[in-house]
Amino acid sequence: MTGTSSPRARLRRLLLSAPLLAAAAAAAAAETPGTVKVGVVLPLSGANAKFGATSRNGIELALQGINAAGGIKGLGGARLELVYADVPTPNAAGSAVQRLVMQDKVVGVIGSFVSSITIAGSEVTERAGVPWITHAFSDKITGRGYRNIFQITPPGSVFGETQFGFALELLDRPEAPVEKVAILYEDTAYGTSQAAGLRAAAEAAGVEVVVDEAYPLGITDVTPLVNRLRAAAPDLVFPVSYLNDSLMIIRGMRQQGLDMPTIGGAAGYVIPDFQRGLGDLAEGVFSISPTNYDLVPEEAEAYFDTYGEFMTQEAQSYAAALELMADAISDAGTTDPQAIRDEIAANDYCEGFVAGMPGGCPEFDGTGLNVKAVPVFVQWQGEDLVTVYPPELARGPAELGE
Amino acid sequence: MKRDLTFILCALAVLAAAGLALDPGGYAMRILCLVFLTAAMAQSWNIMGGLAAQISLGHAAFFGIGAYASTILQVEAGLSPWIGMWIGMVLAVAAAMLLALPTVRLRGHYLALATLAFAEACRVIANSIGITGGPQGISVPYMGNSPAMMQFSQSGGYLPVIGALFALVFGLFALISRSRLGYMLRAIRENEDAAELSGVSAVRVKIAGFAISAALSALCGTVFAQFMYFFDPDSIFSPLSISVRMALVAIIGGLATLSGPLWGAVVLVVLEETARSRFSALPPGVTPLLVGSLLIATVLWRPAGIVSLLPAPGGVRPGWLKWRKRNA
Amino acid sequence: MLPELLQFLQAVLDGLLLGGVYGVIAIGLTLIFGTLNVVNFAQAEFTMIGMYVAWFLWHALGIDPLLGAVISFAAGFALGAAVEASLIRPVMKSTGAAQIFLTVGLMMVLENGALLLFGSDYRSVLTPYQTTAYRLGPLFVSAPYLYAFVAALLGAGLMWLVMMRSWLGRAIRATAQDRMAAELSGINTRLVHMAAFGIGTGMSAFGGGVILPYSSVSPTAGAQYVVIMFLVVVLGGLGNAAGALAGGLAAGVIQSLSGLYAPIQMQNLTLFVLFLALLYFRPNGLLGGKRA
């Protein structure tokens, strides 16, 4: 029987006595077969395949770094090995995660870019007692109060609040006061989470929300949205969406001569395809982002050299997630998932990709939320995405136009 | 009738034997559960899609209504899914009646597309109202092991529930198939106008068939929700991964046959899972490509489904042996 | 003019421009149904393929997608004809269910084949008119939508000419009406089926080319058109080409007006509900058509 109680009991024993812990660690290290497996759950086919692919690029880069630096030191230099599961929809998540945990015996899981897939998959790891580190945005991920899930990004609502706060601090100036704003978002877990944060922040700041529209995922025509923008004439526009809609919204706005500052909600607004699709129209568009590649110049260069495009925020965040996981395995000195879980919860790692996380080294609260996570404000300047706010993290000045 | 009973009992015996042999928290156990759950879903669809050839591409609507009804009642009122599932079934029947208004006179492709639109409408509604949790989806509250709340921490716990669901759906199908209703459904399949002339009220028969099919789909939806612990509108009302899949499994196995949906489920689920675990290192897209190719190959090679591979009388046995080997 | 009236006119105009494109994408589906009596669930994937063809032509040779769409048509035609000969022909005598699931399988193969071939990147084109809008008095007319609309109507018109005036068109119509009779009068109905299927998939691919300037393509680009394409075709009456165009325009206007008076999130719900209501009153679609 592999019930959840037995690893927990084992864990309690381990924690109670330090000498016993050391002995167990040594024993585990001695019997380590030389590799330790981590599961990677990503949408590699289907509608979000692009984001899955870039996440994987980042993870592979981090993996090379870890193994080149001597593998998992706490396990006698065991090589870290990844087992991928392509999970395009939540319905497929349960079986894939069960396979990773029970058949491939992974000691932890990282993924998945999409919130709903993360929620569905982590139901299985929660019951199996295996830790999962995610970079998905939904508030629900850590809102469930689970023990084995860790969210390294701010949840969507905080994300939305910060998106609004930063925008106001940077763009509300005497010559261009911000009195009315528009919120456009796709009706997905990510879109609605973030819109809720934007809405709350606008209300708190006493700024009027003149357009507040959800639209269906896969919308084929955004003209109705743009018409509403034109009629309401907001001072700022906050669109939250994946790529196709973001291109249509920006083009539609420019067609009708709407050039108020636009502050995207990460996802589609901070990937190279955005600038490739819009060309000069991308210039000056802002976005909130969990992190940005100019915060980790060395890793960003290695990524660029390997993949030929800049490192996206999800690539960077998932690389950081793998490093956190690897360090926790090393610190635990055992392949017992619950011991690894406790090491993640008490994270002390702050190098490599993790050093580039804007809020500083991750610290997780009881629900697994990284309380130190803060997003950054980025702006398209040429083919580059430049961190422009907050001042302590900015790598360049914001171009405010006019 | 006796052969039908033998088949169902044999299937249950295999289920029980495998259930005892397998690790309750293991991957194989989950696959076993999924095979029988998928078979039950496909069989619910088979009542109308197979017996009466009324191809619905919108059964996700009933499935999702069942899942939402029991889960919302549990989240909001603490009601056990054992009770909630009945309410889900009632609501699904009501939805089927509502859908029947514009569709009962439709035929062939018009019916397929109208039902597709209905399920899509359900998806949009679930996405935009609050009680469903909207696009954030809805989680079954964590209860650990709680048979009273139809929740178990390991797949193995669900096996008796899924076994019972399987027995119920397959048993009902066998009964209907040989009842007056079954003959009338087949009459509609062969020639609706002729059936009308010989005194069959096509409208009433279709409504009855749809109601039963919808109720059973809703029941599957409740069990699916408990088994998955989480779902959202896009996944539970999915045209491809629920509606089409229910039909697909029945067609791969053999339309209008009792055993077809089980064979279809065995082949499709096992193939998918094998491909996913074997080819996870290959470029993404290979697995769905293979599944699509299999589908094409099945239709081209055996339009009547896998069942047609089995020798007709007493022909279940060699198939069984093969099946057990695969799952051992 | 009253602002409400202006908004209404603007929404109708936007809806018509969008609907023309729905129409041309759906016209292929309805042609295939009308001639072969097959519902092709993989139809939207040909739109995706048409988008890729137009994108590569733009990327490699700088050809504007509106012109590239002609090559998209050719590619869609060739691929469609090959699919008909190898996959559809063997199941012509099978049940509707077998045909539906054959094409569902084809849909999965095409989508994931594109993923394997082209990767998951979102590709879009840069053209000067993408940010242009014409002013029609107080109304805005988006240039890329207008051009797509005009191209779609030209494409549909050309197809109509072929269907009405050419030998091939007559043969297709004869075969659609009565295959046996067509065969007896010396028409090679196998060839006709192949041509009709090819023209059908070609038209959807053509539609993919013309929408590329305001859209972007990835392996799942077809998926967002699947449901709408079927609604449009049924709205117009399965197998009715003029109906598909009318259905497309109707769907575009319904979506657009719904976006004006209700939350935009509800635009498809409005469409689905009206669709089901229409079937209640007219079980054979807007323009009637033969009994399915």
mmCIF file of C-alpha atoms in Angstrom, chain B residues 75-204:
data_model
loop_
_atom_site.group_PDB
_atom_site.id
_atom_site.type_symbol
_atom_site.label_atom_id
_atom_site.label_comp_id
_atom_site.label_asym_id
_atom_site.label_seq_id
_atom_site.Cartn_x
_atom_site.Cartn_y
_atom_site.Cartn_z
ATOM 1 C CA VAL B 75 -19.915 22.972 -2.645
ATOM 2 C CA GLU B 76 -22.881 25.206 -1.834
ATOM 3 C CA ALA B 77 -25.006 22.951 0.347
ATOM 4 C CA GLY B 78 -22.725 20.157 1.464
ATOM 5 C CA LEU B 79 -25.022 17.674 -0.247
ATOM 6 C CA SER B 80 -23.533 14.292 -1.026
ATOM 7 C CA PRO B 81 -23.051 13.528 -4.735
ATOM 8 C CA TRP B 82 -24.976 10.332 -4.034
ATOM 9 C CA ILE B 83 -28.014 12.590 -3.749
ATOM 10 C CA GLY B 84 -26.819 15.294 -6.109
ATOM 11 C CA MET B 85 -26.507 12.819 -8.954
ATOM 12 C CA TRP B 86 -30.291 12.311 -8.964
ATOM 13 C CA ILE B 87 -30.835 16.026 -9.266
ATOM 14 C CA GLY B 88 -28.288 16.112 -12.064
ATOM 15 C CA MET B 89 -30.193 13.382 -13.874
ATOM 16 C CA VAL B 90 -33.496 15.217 -13.487
ATOM 17 C CA LEU B 91 -31.955 18.440 -14.785
ATOM 18 C CA ALA B 92 -30.380 16.613 -17.703
ATOM 19 C CA VAL B 93 -33.742 15.108 -18.642
ATOM 20 C CA ALA B 94 -35.255 18.592 -18.461
ATOM 21 C CA ALA B 95 -32.479 19.882 -20.715
ATOM 22 C CA ALA B 96 -33.099 17.027 -23.134
ATOM 23 C CA MET B 97 -36.785 17.983 -23.287
ATOM 24 C CA LEU B 98 -35.863 21.585 -23.950
ATOM 25 C CA LEU B 99 -33.464 20.526 -26.677
ATOM 26 C CA ALA B 100 -36.074 18.199 -28.127
ATOM 27 C CA LEU B 101 -38.383 21.150 -28.841
ATOM 28 C CA PRO B 102 -36.377 22.385 -31.823
ATOM 29 C CA THR B 103 -34.583 19.144 -32.664
ATOM 30 C CA VAL B 104 -36.988 16.249 -32.417
ATOM 31 C CA ARG B 105 -38.075 16.705 -36.014
ATOM 32 C CA LEU B 106 -34.527 17.188 -37.300
ATOM 33 C CA ARG B 107 -32.718 14.435 -39.095
ATOM 34 C CA GLY B 108 -29.181 13.354 -39.786
ATOM 35 C CA HIS B 109 -26.636 16.102 -39.951
ATOM 36 C CA TYR B 110 -29.077 18.794 -38.858
ATOM 37 C CA LEU B 111 -29.580 16.962 -35.595
ATOM 38 C CA ALA B 112 -25.849 16.473 -35.092
ATOM 39 C CA LEU B 113 -25.153 20.157 -35.595
ATOM 40 C CA ALA B 114 -28.100 21.366 -33.528
ATOM 41 C CA THR B 115 -26.973 19.257 -30.561
ATOM 42 C CA LEU B 116 -23.437 20.573 -31.023
ATOM 43 C CA ALA B 117 -24.764 24.130 -30.796
ATOM 44 C CA PHE B 118 -26.738 23.246 -27.674
ATOM 45 C CA ALA B 119 -23.665 21.957 -25.833
ATOM 46 C CA GLU B 120 -21.726 25.034 -26.926
ATOM 47 C CA ALA B 121 -24.514 27.218 -25.547
ATOM 48 C CA CYS B 122 -24.211 25.363 -22.219
ATOM 49 C CA ARG B 123 -20.482 26.010 -22.249
ATOM 50 C CA VAL B 124 -20.942 29.738 -22.789
ATOM 51 C CA ILE B 125 -23.540 29.922 -20.018
ATOM 52 C CA ALA B 126 -21.362 28.000 -17.542
ATOM 53 C CA ASN B 127 -18.506 30.340 -18.390
ATOM 54 C CA SER B 128 -20.467 33.483 -17.694
ATOM 55 C CA ILE B 129 -22.490 32.790 -14.556
ATOM 56 C CA GLY B 130 -21.209 32.853 -10.992
ATOM 57 C CA ILE B 131 -22.533 29.667 -9.439
ATOM 58 C CA THR B 132 -20.470 27.424 -11.690
ATOM 59 C CA GLY B 133 -17.290 29.220 -10.720
ATOM 60 C CA GLY B 134 -17.148 30.539 -14.288
ATOM 61 C CA PRO B 135 -13.919 30.089 -16.204
ATOM 62 C CA GLN B 136 -12.083 29.456 -12.934
ATOM 63 C CA GLY B 137 -13.699 26.049 -12.883
ATOM 64 C CA ILE B 138 -14.974 24.188 -9.856
ATOM 65 C CA SER B 139 -13.172 21.814 -7.501
ATOM 66 C CA VAL B 140 -14.774 19.030 -5.550
ATOM 67 C CA PRO B 141 -14.060 19.890 -1.899
ATOM 68 C CA TYR B 142 -11.171 17.846 -0.524
ATOM 69 C CA MET B 143 -12.522 15.120 1.738
ATOM 70 C CA GLY B 144 -9.744 12.534 1.658
ATOM 71 C CA ASN B 145 -11.438 9.142 1.746
ATOM 72 C CA SER B 146 -15.134 9.617 2.155
ATOM 73 C CA PRO B 147 -17.392 6.957 0.631
ATOM 74 C CA ALA B 148 -20.436 8.886 1.863
ATOM 75 C CA MET B 149 -19.360 11.826 -0.300
ATOM 76 C CA MET B 150 -18.327 9.591 -3.222
ATOM 77 C CA GLN B 151 -14.735 10.652 -2.873
ATOM 78 C CA PHE B 152 -11.594 8.574 -2.544
ATOM 79 C CA SER B 153 -7.957 9.570 -2.384
ATOM 80 C CA GLN B 154 -6.906 6.798 -4.764
ATOM 81 C CA SER B 155 -8.326 5.618 -8.074
ATOM 82 C CA GLY B 156 -8.917 2.172 -6.594
ATOM 83 C CA GLY B 157 -11.634 3.576 -4.350
ATOM 84 C CA TYR B 158 -13.647 4.590 -7.379
ATOM 85 C CA LEU B 159 -13.538 1.146 -8.943
ATOM 86 C CA PRO B 160 -16.686 -0.192 -7.208
ATOM 87 C CA VAL B 161 -18.535 3.035 -8.064
ATOM 88 C CA ILE B 162 -17.477 2.865 -11.686
ATOM 89 C CA GLY B 163 -18.204 -0.862 -11.776
ATOM 90 C CA ALA B 164 -21.737 -0.205 -10.562
ATOM 91 C CA LEU B 165 -22.172 2.591 -13.097
ATOM 92 C CA PHE B 166 -20.932 0.283 -15.830
ATOM 93 C CA ALA B 167 -23.307 -2.494 -14.773
ATOM 94 C CA LEU B 168 -26.243 -0.092 -14.630
ATOM 95 C CA VAL B 169 -25.636 1.531 -18.000
ATOM 96 C CA PHE B 170 -24.782 -1.672 -19.824
ATOM 97 C CA GLY B 171 -27.640 -3.539 -18.129
ATOM 98 C CA LEU B 172 -30.118 -0.846 -19.095
ATOM 99 C CA PHE B 173 -28.820 -0.841 -22.642
ATOM 100 C CA ALA B 174 -29.308 -4.613 -22.884
ATOM 101 C CA LEU B 175 -32.839 -4.308 -21.514
ATOM 102 C CA ILE B 176 -33.784 -1.416 -23.783
ATOM 103 C CA SER B 177 -32.186 -3.061 -26.749
ATOM 104 C CA ARG B 178 -34.534 -6.033 -26.382
ATOM 105 C CA SER B 179 -37.579 -4.143 -25.241
ATOM 106 C CA ARG B 180 -40.412 -2.625 -27.251
ATOM 107 C CA LEU B 181 -38.670 0.720 -26.997
ATOM 108 C CA GLY B 182 -35.540 -0.819 -28.492
ATOM 109 C CA TYR B 183 -37.422 -2.198 -31.471
ATOM 110 C CA MET B 184 -39.080 1.140 -32.051
ATOM 111 C CA LEU B 185 -35.733 2.921 -31.847
ATOM 112 C CA ARG B 186 -34.359 0.526 -34.450
ATOM 113 C CA ALA B 187 -37.409 1.059 -36.616
ATOM 114 C CA ILE B 188 -36.595 4.768 -36.589
ATOM 115 C CA ARG B 189 -33.024 3.999 -37.571
ATOM 116 C CA GLU B 190 -34.101 1.862 -40.519
ATOM 117 C CA ASN B 191 -36.732 4.198 -41.848
ATOM 118 C CA GLU B 192 -38.381 6.903 -39.819
ATOM 119 C CA ASP B 193 -41.233 7.478 -42.244
ATOM 120 C CA ALA B 194 -42.038 3.793 -42.504
ATOM 121 C CA ALA B 195 -41.932 3.491 -38.722
ATOM 122 C CA GLU B 196 -44.430 6.340 -38.451
ATOM 123 C CA LEU B 197 -46.707 4.631 -40.933
ATOM 124 C CA SER B 198 -46.650 1.400 -38.966
ATOM 125 C CA GLY B 199 -47.864 3.233 -35.900
ATOM 126 C CA VAL B 200 -44.643 4.151 -34.101
ATOM 127 C CA SER B 201 -44.795 7.677 -32.759
ATOM 128 C CA ALA B 202 -41.291 8.733 -33.741
ATOM 129 C CA VAL B 203 -41.473 11.915 -31.662
ATOM 130 C CA ARG B 204 -42.434 10.112 -28.467
#
